[in-house]
Amino acid sequence: MYTKIPIGNLDRSDWLKLRKTGIGGSDAGAICGLNPYSSQMSVYRDKTCETEDEQEDNEAIRQGHDLEEYVAQRFMEATGLKVRKSNFMYRSVGNPFMIADVDRLVVGEDAGLECKTASAYSADKWKDGDIPLHYIMQCYHYMAVTGKRTWYIAAVILGQRFVYRRLEWDGDLISQLIEAERYFWTEHVEKGIMPNPDGSKACDEVLEQYFHTSRKESTIELVGFDERLDRREQILSQIAELEQEQKRIEQEVKLYMRDNESAFSGNYRISWSSIETTRLDTKRIKEEKPELYKDYAKVSLSRRFQIKAA
């Protein structure tokens, strides 16, 4: 069971505020640790930050939004099914922390449709019937909220092909997803407790957003981290050894290639091309044209993290 919230006349700001009142389909993969571009910390910040953060305005997001209708049309052509937009956001009655803003509903079938666009670099993630894992969780989240037994996902691989897949209700998986989202909402969002880091780039970005600047000359005692920092030193040593082995292999190949630009075997294609690069000599400009350097220099503020053995 679900309640329907009209969103047809909501402006962007109100829609963003509404998104903060629950976990949406695009959050599900991150909460399960399956989204390579997001994390639990990212979702936590999105739900608890007082400001309505806009998604980064980039070309990929713009194309995904603009091509949604095109993907839906291609899906109808490929399947013979009809789809329609829904001007509602759905909220689960039994699990009100779960919300769903779906792309399309399938007419005459107990099903929905998620529309995606993907770059050519992501084409391998859709081969042989595959679906990126965080998109799978998104579709099952929508099934959990709406109760629909089937969800389609369609994608245009830009410049290559159109694909679609069909996902059927999986009670065990949906139960596990609901429990994962319930725990995240009750133990983190409602209690205001940030999830633990997971080592992802997304976590780095969240920490930079929360703690962008340091208080000058402030310090605290480091308690309980020596064992983990010792492990970090071991990892760095192993990385250095592996990087040296990697470099040695590359140098052996270069010695074999000599002045040839490319080489190939049954399994590998290698290029060692000459590239001409032009860079501004900023040090010289600063010395010889200090006023010009001052006019065009851009100052950015960030924090540098360093660890040194005592």
C-alpha positions as semicolon CSV with decimal commas, in nm:
position;residue;x (nm);y (nm);z (nm)
1;M;0,000;0,000;0,000
2;Y;0,112;0,353;-0,072
3;T;-0,005;0,711;-0,063
4;K;0,027;0,939;-0,365
5;I;0,177;1,287;-0,338
6;P;0,100;1,520;-0,633
7;I;0,421;1,662;-0,782
8;G;0,301;1,794;-1,117
9;N;0,292;2,154;-0,996
10;L;0,588;2,145;-0,756
11;D;0,877;2,379;-0,828
12;R;1,233;2,252;-0,811
13;S;1,292;2,371;-0,454
14;D;0,979;2,203;-0,315
15;W;1,059;1,881;-0,502
16;L;1,408;1,874;-0,349
17;K;1,260;1,927;-0,001
18;L;1,019;1,640;-0,061
19;R;1,308;1,411;-0,158
20;K;1,463;1,469;0,184
21;T;1,162;1,314;0,358
22;G;1,249;0,959;0,258
23;I;1,475;0,718;0,074
24;G;1,428;0,720;-0,303
25;G;1,513;0,466;-0,569
26;S;1,838;0,635;-0,664
27;D;1,948;0,610;-0,298
28;A;1,893;0,235;-0,267
29;G;2,212;0,122;-0,439
30;A;2,431;0,352;-0,230
31;I;2,272;0,233;0,094
32;C;2,350;-0,125;-0,011
33;G;2,709;-0,033;-0,099
34;L;2,657;-0,104;-0,470
35;N;2,673;0,242;-0,626
36;P;3,023;0,327;-0,757
37;Y;2,935;0,698;-0,766
38;S;2,770;0,742;-0,425
39;S;2,787;0,613;-0,067
40;Q;2,586;0,590;0,253
41;M;2,760;0,908;0,369
42;S;2,646;1,086;0,050
43;V;2,284;0,983;0,107
44;Y;2,305;1,079;0,474
45;R;2,425;1,428;0,387
46;D;2,156;1,465;0,121
47;K;1,881;1,375;0,371
48;T;2,010;1,574;0,668
49;C;2,163;1,886;0,515
50;E;1,940;2,188;0,566
51;T;2,002;2,327;0,219
52;E;1,843;2,177;-0,091
53;D;2,157;2,065;-0,275
54;E;2,114;2,051;-0,650
55;Q;2,271;1,766;-0,842
56;E;2,588;1,864;-1,018
57;D;2,487;2,029;-1,343
58;N;2,685;1,836;-1,600
59;E;2,626;1,717;-1,953
60;A;2,557;1,356;-1,852
61;I;2,273;1,458;-1,618
62;R;2,132;1,698;-1,878
63;Q;2,133;1,429;-2,147
64;G;1,976;1,174;-1,913
65;H;1,690;1,412;-1,836
66;D;1,637;1,527;-2,194
67;L;1,654;1,176;-2,340
68;E;1,413;1,016;-2,093
69;E;1,119;1,057;-2,332
70;Y;1,328;0,920;-2,620
71;V;1,417;0,610;-2,416
72;A;1,049;0,560;-2,331
73;Q;0,955;0,586;-2,699
74;R;1,222;0,333;-2,797
75;F;1,094;0,098;-2,528
76;M;0,739;0,118;-2,664
77;E;0,865;0,052;-3,017
78;A;1,072;-0,248;-2,905
79;T;0,807;-0,412;-2,686
80;G;0,469;-0,298;-2,820
81;L;0,379;-0,187;-2,467
82;K;0,244;0,155;-2,381
83;V;0,380;0,368;-2,097
84;R;0,265;0,689;-1,933
85;K;0,409;0,946;-1,697
86;S;0,294;0,965;-1,338
87;N;0,252;1,305;-1,177
88;F;0,281;1,159;-0,828
89;M;0,546;1,061;-0,580
90;Y;0,461;0,739;-0,398
91;R;0,519;0,679;-0,026
92;S;0,497;0,335;0,132
93;V;0,233;0,313;0,405
94;G;0,403;0,028;0,589
95;N;0,750;0,181;0,548
96;P;0,693;0,558;0,520
97;F;1,069;0,625;0,497
98;M;1,051;0,475;0,144
99;I;0,944;0,701;-0,144
100;A;0,940;0,654;-0,520
101;D;0,950;0,906;-0,806
102;V;0,913;0,673;-1,105
103;D;0,992;0,749;-1,469
104;R;0,698;0,569;-1,631
105;L;0,415;0,326;-1,555
106;V;0,324;0,052;-1,803
107;V;-0,035;0,075;-1,923
108;G;-0,239;-0,244;-1,878
109;E;0,035;-0,424;-1,685
110;D;0,131;-0,430;-1,318
111;A;0,472;-0,282;-1,403
112;G;0,686;0,028;-1,423
113;L;0,975;0,149;-1,638
114;E;1,307;0,309;-1,548
115;C;1,476;0,504;-1,831
116;K;1,855;0,536;-1,850
117;T;2,123;0,670;-2,080
118;A;2,477;0,537;-2,076
119;S;2,799;0,644;-2,243
120;A;2,991;0,415;-2,476
121;Y;3,246;0,369;-2,195
122;S;2,974;0,197;-1,988
123;A;2,855;-0,031;-2,268
124;D;3,021;-0,339;-2,115
125;K;2,803;-0,302;-1,804
126;W;2,496;-0,378;-2,020
127;K;2,628;-0,671;-2,225
128;D;2,484;-1,023;-2,219
129;G;2,174;-0,920;-2,026
130;D;2,365;-0,745;-1,747
131;I;2,234;-0,443;-1,554
132;P;2,449;-0,224;-1,327
133;L;2,381;-0,341;-0,972
134;H;2,274;-0,003;-0,833
135;Y;2,011;0,021;-1,107
136;I;1,880;-0,323;-1,013
137;M;1,834;-0,206;-0,654
138;Q;1,661;0,108;-0,779
139;C;1,403;-0,100;-0,966
140;Y;1,342;-0,333;-0,669
141;H;1,301;-0,029;-0,446
142;Y;1,024;0,094;-0,678
143;M;0,859;-0,249;-0,664
144;A;0,879;-0,245;-0,284
145;V;0,705;0,093;-0,265
146;T;0,441;0,048;-0,536
147;G;0,379;-0,325;-0,494
148;K;0,413;-0,378;-0,869
149;R;0,539;-0,724;-0,958
150;T;0,748;-0,627;-1,261
151;W;0,986;-0,346;-1,344
152;Y;1,146;-0,282;-1,679
153;I;1,468;-0,090;-1,727
154;A;1,558;0,052;-2,068
155;A;1,879;0,222;-2,170
156;V;2,024;0,394;-2,472
157;I;2,397;0,332;-2,503
158;L;2,487;0,659;-2,672
159;G;2,603;0,607;-3,028
160;Q;2,574;0,227;-3,005
161;R;2,246;0,055;-2,922
162;F;1,922;0,038;-2,727
163;V;1,865;-0,231;-2,462
164;Y;1,593;-0,320;-2,217
165;R;1,558;-0,576;-1,937
166;R;1,273;-0,714;-1,730
167;L;1,296;-0,768;-1,355
168;E;1,042;-0,977;-1,164
169;W;0,939;-0,955;-0,800
170;D;1,190;-1,118;-0,564
171;G;1,042;-1,132;-0,217
172;D;1,361;-1,226;-0,034
173;L;1,569;-0,955;-0,200
174;I;1,301;-0,692;-0,143
175;S;1,272;-0,786;0,226
176;Q;1,648;-0,748;0,268
177;L;1,641;-0,414;0,086
178;I;1,361;-0,284;0,309
179;E;1,551;-0,384;0,623
180;A;1,873;-0,220;0,496
181;E;1,687;0,102;0,424
182;R;1,498;0,087;0,756
183;Y;1,824;0,051;0,947
184;F;1,984;0,337;0,755
185;W;1,689;0,569;0,815
186;T;1,629;0,489;1,183
187;E;1,990;0,447;1,298
188;H;2,153;0,720;1,092
189;V;1,912;0,979;0,951
190;E;1,669;0,996;1,243
191;K;1,945;0,981;1,508
192;G;2,174;1,220;1,321
193;I;2,463;0,970;1,323
194;M;2,682;0,974;1,014
195;P;2,753;0,629;0,861
196;N;3,107;0,495;0,871
197;P;3,339;0,571;0,578
198;D;3,377;0,302;0,312
199;G;3,696;0,419;0,139
200;S;3,515;0,552;-0,168
201;K;3,577;0,878;-0,350
202;A;3,219;0,972;-0,263
203;C;3,308;0,960;0,108
204;D;3,608;1,186;0,047
205;E;3,377;1,439;-0,118
206;V;3,130;1,433;0,172
207;L;3,404;1,481;0,432
208;E;3,540;1,774;0,231
209;Q;3,191;1,928;0,222
210;Y;3,138;1,890;0,598
211;F;3,488;1,989;0,709
212;H;3,607;2,218;0,431
213;T;3,830;2,440;0,645
214;S;4,041;2,385;0,955
215;R;4,070;2,604;1,263
216;K;4,419;2,752;1,262
217;E;4,661;2,603;1,517
218;S;4,393;2,373;1,663
219;T;4,490;2,020;1,768
220;I;4,342;1,714;1,939
221;E;4,490;1,398;2,086
222;L;4,466;1,098;1,851
223;V;4,314;0,811;2,049
224;G;4,249;0,457;1,925
225;F;4,397;0,483;1,576
226;D;4,753;0,350;1,615
227;E;4,668;-0,006;1,512
228;R;4,482;0,112;1,198
229;L;4,761;0,354;1,109
230;D;5,016;0,073;1,149
231;R;4,806;-0,126;0,903
232;R;4,808;0,174;0,669
233;E;5,189;0,175;0,677
234;Q;5,191;-0,195;0,586
235;I;4,953;-0,129;0,295
236;L;5,169;0,158;0,167
237;S;5,474;-0,067;0,176
238;Q;5,293;-0,335;-0,021
239;I;5,168;-0,077;-0,272
240;A;5,522;0,053;-0,323
241;E;5,651;-0,299;-0,389
242;L;5,369;-0,372;-0,635
243;E;5,416;-0,037;-0,813
244;Q;5,787;-0,111;-0,853
245;E;5,704;-0,452;-1,001
246;Q;5,452;-0,287;-1,234
247;K;5,711;-0,033;-1,348
248;R;5,970;-0,305;-1,409
249;I;5,731;-0,496;-1,636
250;E;5,648;-0,175;-1,826
251;Q;6,017;-0,094;-1,865
252;E;6,085;-0,442;-2,000
253;V;5,815;-0,392;-2,263
254;K;5,954;-0,049;-2,356
255;L;6,303;-0,195;-2,396
256;Y;6,158;-0,463;-2,623
257;M;5,963;-0,206;-2,831
258;R;6,253;0,040;-2,862
259;D;6,141;0,313;-3,107
260;N;5,828;0,132;-3,232
261;E;5,504;0,315;-3,162
262;S;5,282;0,009;-3,103
263;A;5,302;-0,361;-3,026
264;F;5,046;-0,638;-3,006
265;S;4,996;-0,996;-2,900
266;G;4,695;-1,224;-2,888
267;N;4,582;-1,066;-2,562
268;Y;4,721;-0,710;-2,555
269;R;4,755;-0,397;-2,764
270;I;5,026;-0,155;-2,646
271;S;5,102;0,197;-2,766
272;W;5,404;0,412;-2,680
273;S;5,333;0,729;-2,872
274;S;5,513;1,060;-2,896
275;I;5,298;1,339;-2,754
276;E;5,370;1,710;-2,771
277;T;5,247;1,903;-2,469
278;T;5,243;2,279;-2,412
279;R;5,229;2,417;-2,058
280;L;5,250;2,767;-1,917
281;D;5,566;2,834;-1,718
282;T;5,382;2,985;-1,421
283;K;5,701;3,020;-1,217
284;R;5,859;3,236;-1,488
285;I;5,541;3,441;-1,536
286;K;5,529;3,507;-1,162
287;E;5,891;3,625;-1,164
288;E;5,888;3,832;-1,486
289;K;5,522;3,947;-1,500
290;P;5,403;3,957;-1,138
291;E;5,110;4,192;-1,210
292;L;4,985;3,969;-1,491
293;Y;5,021;3,664;-1,269
294;K;4,826;3,840;-0,993
295;D;4,543;3,933;-1,233
296;Y;4,492;3,575;-1,353
297;A;4,588;3,370;-1,047
298;K;4,296;3,183;-0,892
299;V;4,310;3,093;-0,524
300;S;4,128;2,778;-0,412
301;L;4,078;2,656;-0,057
302;S;4,108;2,290;0,040
303;R;4,260;2,076;0,315
304;R;4,574;1,864;0,279
305;F;4,577;1,537;0,475
306;Q;4,920;1,403;0,575
307;I;5,037;1,129;0,808
308;K;5,393;1,107;0,947
309;A;5,534;0,856;1,192
310;A;5,622;1,020;1,524
